Short mmCIF file of C-alpha atoms in Angstrom, two decimals:
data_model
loop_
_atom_site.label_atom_id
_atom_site.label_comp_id
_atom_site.label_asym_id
_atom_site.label_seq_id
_atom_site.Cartn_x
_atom_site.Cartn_y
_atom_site.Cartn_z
CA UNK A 81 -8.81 40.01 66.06
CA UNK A 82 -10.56 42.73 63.57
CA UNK A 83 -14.26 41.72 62.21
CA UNK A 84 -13.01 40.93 58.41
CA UNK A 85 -10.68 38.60 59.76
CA UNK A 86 -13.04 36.73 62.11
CA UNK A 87 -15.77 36.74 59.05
CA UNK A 88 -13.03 35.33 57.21
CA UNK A 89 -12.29 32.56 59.71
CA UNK A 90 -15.71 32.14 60.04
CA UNK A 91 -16.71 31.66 55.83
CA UNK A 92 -13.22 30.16 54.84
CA UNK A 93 -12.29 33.20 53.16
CA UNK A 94 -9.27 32.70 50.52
CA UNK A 95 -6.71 35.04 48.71
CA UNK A 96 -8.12 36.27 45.70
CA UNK A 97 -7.54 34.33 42.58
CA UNK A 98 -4.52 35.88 40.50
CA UNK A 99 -5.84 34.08 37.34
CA UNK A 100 -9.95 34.90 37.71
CA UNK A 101 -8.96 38.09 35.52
CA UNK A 102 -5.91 36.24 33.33
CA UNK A 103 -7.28 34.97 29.96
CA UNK A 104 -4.20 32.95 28.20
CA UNK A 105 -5.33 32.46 24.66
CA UNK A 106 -4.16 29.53 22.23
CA UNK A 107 -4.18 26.70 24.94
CA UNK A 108 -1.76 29.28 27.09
CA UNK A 109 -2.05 28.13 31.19
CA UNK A 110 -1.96 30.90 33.90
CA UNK A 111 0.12 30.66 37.31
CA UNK A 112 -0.17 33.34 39.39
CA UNK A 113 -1.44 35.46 36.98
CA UNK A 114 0.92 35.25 34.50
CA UNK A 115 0.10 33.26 31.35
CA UNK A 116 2.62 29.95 30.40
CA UNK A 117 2.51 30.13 26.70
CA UNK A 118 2.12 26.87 24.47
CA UNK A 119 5.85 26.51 21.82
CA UNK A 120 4.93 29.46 19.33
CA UNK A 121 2.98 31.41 20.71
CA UNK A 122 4.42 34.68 23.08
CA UNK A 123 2.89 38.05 24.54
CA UNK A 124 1.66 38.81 27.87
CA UNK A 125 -1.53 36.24 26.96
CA UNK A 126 -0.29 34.13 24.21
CA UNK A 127 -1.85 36.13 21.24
CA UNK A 128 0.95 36.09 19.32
CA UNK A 129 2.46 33.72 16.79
CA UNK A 130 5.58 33.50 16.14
CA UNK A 131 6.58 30.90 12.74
CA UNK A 132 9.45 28.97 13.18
CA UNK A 133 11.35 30.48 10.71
CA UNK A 134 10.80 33.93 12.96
CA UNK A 135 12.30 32.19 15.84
CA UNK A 136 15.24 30.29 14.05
CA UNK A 137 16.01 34.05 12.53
CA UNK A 138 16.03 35.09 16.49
CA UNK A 139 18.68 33.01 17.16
CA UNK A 140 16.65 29.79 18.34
CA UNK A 141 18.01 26.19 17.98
CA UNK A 142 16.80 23.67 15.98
CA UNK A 143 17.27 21.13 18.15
CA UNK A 144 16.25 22.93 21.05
CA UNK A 145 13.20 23.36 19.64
CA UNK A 146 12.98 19.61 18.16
CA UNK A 147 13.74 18.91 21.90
CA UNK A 148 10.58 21.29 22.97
CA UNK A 149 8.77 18.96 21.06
CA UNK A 150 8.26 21.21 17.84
CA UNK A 151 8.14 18.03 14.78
CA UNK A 152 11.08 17.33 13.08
CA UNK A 153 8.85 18.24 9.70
CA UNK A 154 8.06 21.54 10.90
CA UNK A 155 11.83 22.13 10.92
CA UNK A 156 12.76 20.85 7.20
CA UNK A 157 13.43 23.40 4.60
CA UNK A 158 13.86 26.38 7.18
CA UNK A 159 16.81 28.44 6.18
CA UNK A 160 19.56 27.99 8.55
CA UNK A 161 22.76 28.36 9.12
CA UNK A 162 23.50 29.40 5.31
CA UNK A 163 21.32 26.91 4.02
CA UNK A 164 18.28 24.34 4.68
CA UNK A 165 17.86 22.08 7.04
CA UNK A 166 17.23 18.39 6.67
CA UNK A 167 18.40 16.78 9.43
CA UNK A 168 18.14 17.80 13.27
CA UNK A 169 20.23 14.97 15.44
CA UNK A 170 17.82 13.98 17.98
CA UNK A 171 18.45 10.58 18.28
CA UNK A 172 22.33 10.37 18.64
CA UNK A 173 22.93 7.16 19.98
CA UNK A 174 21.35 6.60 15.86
CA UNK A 175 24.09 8.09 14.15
CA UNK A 176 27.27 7.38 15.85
CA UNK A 177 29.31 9.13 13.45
CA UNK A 178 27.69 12.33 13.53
CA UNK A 179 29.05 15.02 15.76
CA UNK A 180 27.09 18.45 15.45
CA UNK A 181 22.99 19.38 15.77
CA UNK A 182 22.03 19.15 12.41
CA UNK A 183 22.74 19.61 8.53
CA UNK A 184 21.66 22.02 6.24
CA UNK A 185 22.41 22.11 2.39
CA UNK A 186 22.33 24.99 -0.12
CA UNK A 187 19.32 25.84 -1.62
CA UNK A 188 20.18 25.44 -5.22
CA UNK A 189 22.05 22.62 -7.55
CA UNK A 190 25.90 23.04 -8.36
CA UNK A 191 27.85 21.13 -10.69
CA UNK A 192 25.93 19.98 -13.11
CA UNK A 193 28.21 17.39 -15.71
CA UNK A 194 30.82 18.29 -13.02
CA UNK A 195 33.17 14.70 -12.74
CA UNK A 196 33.56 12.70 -9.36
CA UNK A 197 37.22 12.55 -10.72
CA UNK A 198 39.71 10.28 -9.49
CA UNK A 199 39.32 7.31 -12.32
CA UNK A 200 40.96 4.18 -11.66
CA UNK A 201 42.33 5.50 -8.43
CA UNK A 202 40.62 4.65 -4.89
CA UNK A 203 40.92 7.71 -2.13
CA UNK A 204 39.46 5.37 1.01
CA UNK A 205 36.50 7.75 1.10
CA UNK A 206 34.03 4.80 1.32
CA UNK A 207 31.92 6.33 4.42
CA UNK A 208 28.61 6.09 3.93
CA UNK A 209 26.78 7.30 7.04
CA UNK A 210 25.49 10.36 8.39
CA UNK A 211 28.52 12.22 9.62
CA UNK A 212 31.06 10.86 7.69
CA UNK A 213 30.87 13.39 4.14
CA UNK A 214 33.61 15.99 5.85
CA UNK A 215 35.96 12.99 5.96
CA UNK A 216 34.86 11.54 2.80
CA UNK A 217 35.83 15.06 1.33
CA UNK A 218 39.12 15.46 2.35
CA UNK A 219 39.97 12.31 1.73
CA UNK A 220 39.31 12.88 -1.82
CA UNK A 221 40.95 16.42 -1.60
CA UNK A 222 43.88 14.73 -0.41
CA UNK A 223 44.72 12.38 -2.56
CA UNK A 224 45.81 14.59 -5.48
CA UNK A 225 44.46 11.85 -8.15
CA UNK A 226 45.63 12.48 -11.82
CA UNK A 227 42.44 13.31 -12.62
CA UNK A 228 41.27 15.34 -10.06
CA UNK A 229 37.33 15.44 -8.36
CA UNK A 230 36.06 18.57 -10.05
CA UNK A 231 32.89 18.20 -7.80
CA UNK A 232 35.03 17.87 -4.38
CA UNK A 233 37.15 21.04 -5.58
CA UNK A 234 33.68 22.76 -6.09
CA UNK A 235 32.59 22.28 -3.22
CA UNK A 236 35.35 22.57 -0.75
CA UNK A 237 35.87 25.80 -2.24
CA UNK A 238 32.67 27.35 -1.97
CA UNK A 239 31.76 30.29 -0.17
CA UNK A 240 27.91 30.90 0.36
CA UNK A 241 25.89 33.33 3.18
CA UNK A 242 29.30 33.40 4.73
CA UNK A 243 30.13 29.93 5.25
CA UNK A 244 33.27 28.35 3.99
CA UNK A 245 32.89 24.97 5.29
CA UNK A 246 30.62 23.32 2.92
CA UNK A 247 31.62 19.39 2.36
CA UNK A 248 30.62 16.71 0.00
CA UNK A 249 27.91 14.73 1.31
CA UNK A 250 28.11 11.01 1.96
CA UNK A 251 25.44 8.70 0.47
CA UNK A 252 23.14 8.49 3.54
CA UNK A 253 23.29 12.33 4.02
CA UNK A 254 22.08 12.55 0.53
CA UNK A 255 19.55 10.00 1.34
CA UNK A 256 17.84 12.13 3.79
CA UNK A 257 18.34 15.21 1.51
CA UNK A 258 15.61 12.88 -0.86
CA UNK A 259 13.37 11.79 2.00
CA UNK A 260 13.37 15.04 4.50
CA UNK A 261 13.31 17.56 1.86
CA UNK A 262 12.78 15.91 -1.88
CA UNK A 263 9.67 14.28 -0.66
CA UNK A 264 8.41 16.49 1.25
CA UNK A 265 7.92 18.93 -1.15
CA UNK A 266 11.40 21.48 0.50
CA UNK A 267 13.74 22.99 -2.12
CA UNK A 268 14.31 22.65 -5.66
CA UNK A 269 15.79 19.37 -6.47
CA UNK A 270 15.26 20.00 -10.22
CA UNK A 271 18.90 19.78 -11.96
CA UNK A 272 19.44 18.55 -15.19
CA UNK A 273 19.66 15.05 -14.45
CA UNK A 274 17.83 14.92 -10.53
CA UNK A 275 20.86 12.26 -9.57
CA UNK A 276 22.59 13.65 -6.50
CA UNK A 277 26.54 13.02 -6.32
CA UNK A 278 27.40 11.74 -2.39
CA UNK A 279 32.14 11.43 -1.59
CA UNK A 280 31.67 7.99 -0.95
CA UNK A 281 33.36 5.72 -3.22
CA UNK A 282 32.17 2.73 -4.33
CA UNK A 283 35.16 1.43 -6.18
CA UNK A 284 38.48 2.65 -8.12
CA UNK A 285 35.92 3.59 -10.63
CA UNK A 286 32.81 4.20 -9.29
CA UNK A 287 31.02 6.33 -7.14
CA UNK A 288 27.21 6.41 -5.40
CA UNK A 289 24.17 8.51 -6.33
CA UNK A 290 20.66 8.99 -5.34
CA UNK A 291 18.96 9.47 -8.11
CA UNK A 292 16.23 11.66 -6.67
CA UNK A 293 13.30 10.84 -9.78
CA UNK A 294 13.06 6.93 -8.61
CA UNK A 295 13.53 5.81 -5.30
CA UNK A 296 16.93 4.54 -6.01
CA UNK A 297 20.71 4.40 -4.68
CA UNK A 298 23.79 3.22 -6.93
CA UNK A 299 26.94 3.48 -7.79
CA UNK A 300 28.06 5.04 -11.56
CA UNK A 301 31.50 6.04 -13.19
CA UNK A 302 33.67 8.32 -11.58
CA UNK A 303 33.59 10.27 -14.92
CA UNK A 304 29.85 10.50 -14.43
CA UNK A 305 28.49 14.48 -13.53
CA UNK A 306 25.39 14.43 -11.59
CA UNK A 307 23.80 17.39 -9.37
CA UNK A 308 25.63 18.27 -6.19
CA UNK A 309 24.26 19.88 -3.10
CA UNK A 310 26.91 20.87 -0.85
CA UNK A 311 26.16 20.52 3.10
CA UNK A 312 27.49 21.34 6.24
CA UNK A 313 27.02 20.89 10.03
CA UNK A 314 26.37 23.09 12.27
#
């Protein structure tokens, strides 16, 4: 047995501590001498931020991130996607008729004193919850009314940061458009008349709105033209 081993044996001598030179900054924790960086925050000792709108440019996941445990409110009015988010599905046994990770919705107003269409007629597009505006929309689209939904057409045929699949909203998607982004400051829900057009019917002649200057939900005449903000999953 050599001397520094017997010393050792005798003192309790230990490895040498990979982490007594490691200094992880911003709350970063070091295992064998390699800093574990807190969510944001990369390099070789966490001294680097990274926003989340750098790391949903990279490629990252929304609801990964949500999942991480990054807030929900950090994640609102991020461009993604080809739009904005407003809703990240983290609580799916919520919305049983969504079927994605999240929504976003453009940026800026269409169809201003552009008609729901479809007076007198009903098209069975009478979903209101989250998930249900795709089906809402070609439900409309399909129904070839006499007087066709000049909003639906708008935005079924709308082509924006290379997406094609932009769909009408239903009334509760809309709803959290108001309380995710709206009041919270995200976007520019400014249009001529701030009352957002949602596909689901109400009746043979009327449709629902959120009107987005009072904190209120109804339905008005199909030949009515409100703001639309086209959504879509992804």
């Amino acid at each position: 047995m050599g001397m520094f081993t017997l010393i050792c044996i005798l003192n309790a001598c230990q490895e040498p501590d990979p982490c007594a030179a490691v200094v992880c900054q911003n709350g970063g924790t070091c295992n064998d001498g390699t800093c574990g960086c807190p969510d944001g925050y990369e390099g070789a000792n966490c001294e680097t931020y990274v926003s989340v709108q750098q790391r949903l440019d990279r490629g990252g996941s929304p609801l990964k991130m949500a999942q991480a445990g990054l807030s929900l409110d950090s994640l609102y009015g991020k461009n993604y996607a080809g739009g904005i988010i407003f809703f990240v599905n983290t609580e799916p046994a919520k919305y049983p008729k969504f079927s994605g990770e999240g929504l976003v919705t453009t940026p800026d107003d269409y169809g201003n004193f552009t008609p729901w269409g479809c007076v007198g007629e009903v098209t069975g597009a009478t979903g209101r919850e989250v998930g249900e505006g795709p089906a809402n929309t070609q439900k409309i689209l399909d129904k070839m009314c006499s007087s066709p939904s000049a909003s639906t057409k708008l935005v079924d045929e709308l082509v924006l940061n290379g997406f094609d699949d932009w769909f009408m909203p239903s009334i509760d998607e809309v709803d959290l458009m108001y309380y995710n982004l709206h009041k919270k400051g995200h976007s520019n829900f400014m249009g001529l008349v701030q009352r957002y057009q949602s596909s689901t019917e109400a009746d043979a002649n009327h449709f629902m709105i959120r009107f987005f200057y009072r904190d209120t939900i109804a339905p008005v005449h199909k030949i009515s033209g409100d703001d639309i903000r086209p959504t879509r999953i992804f």
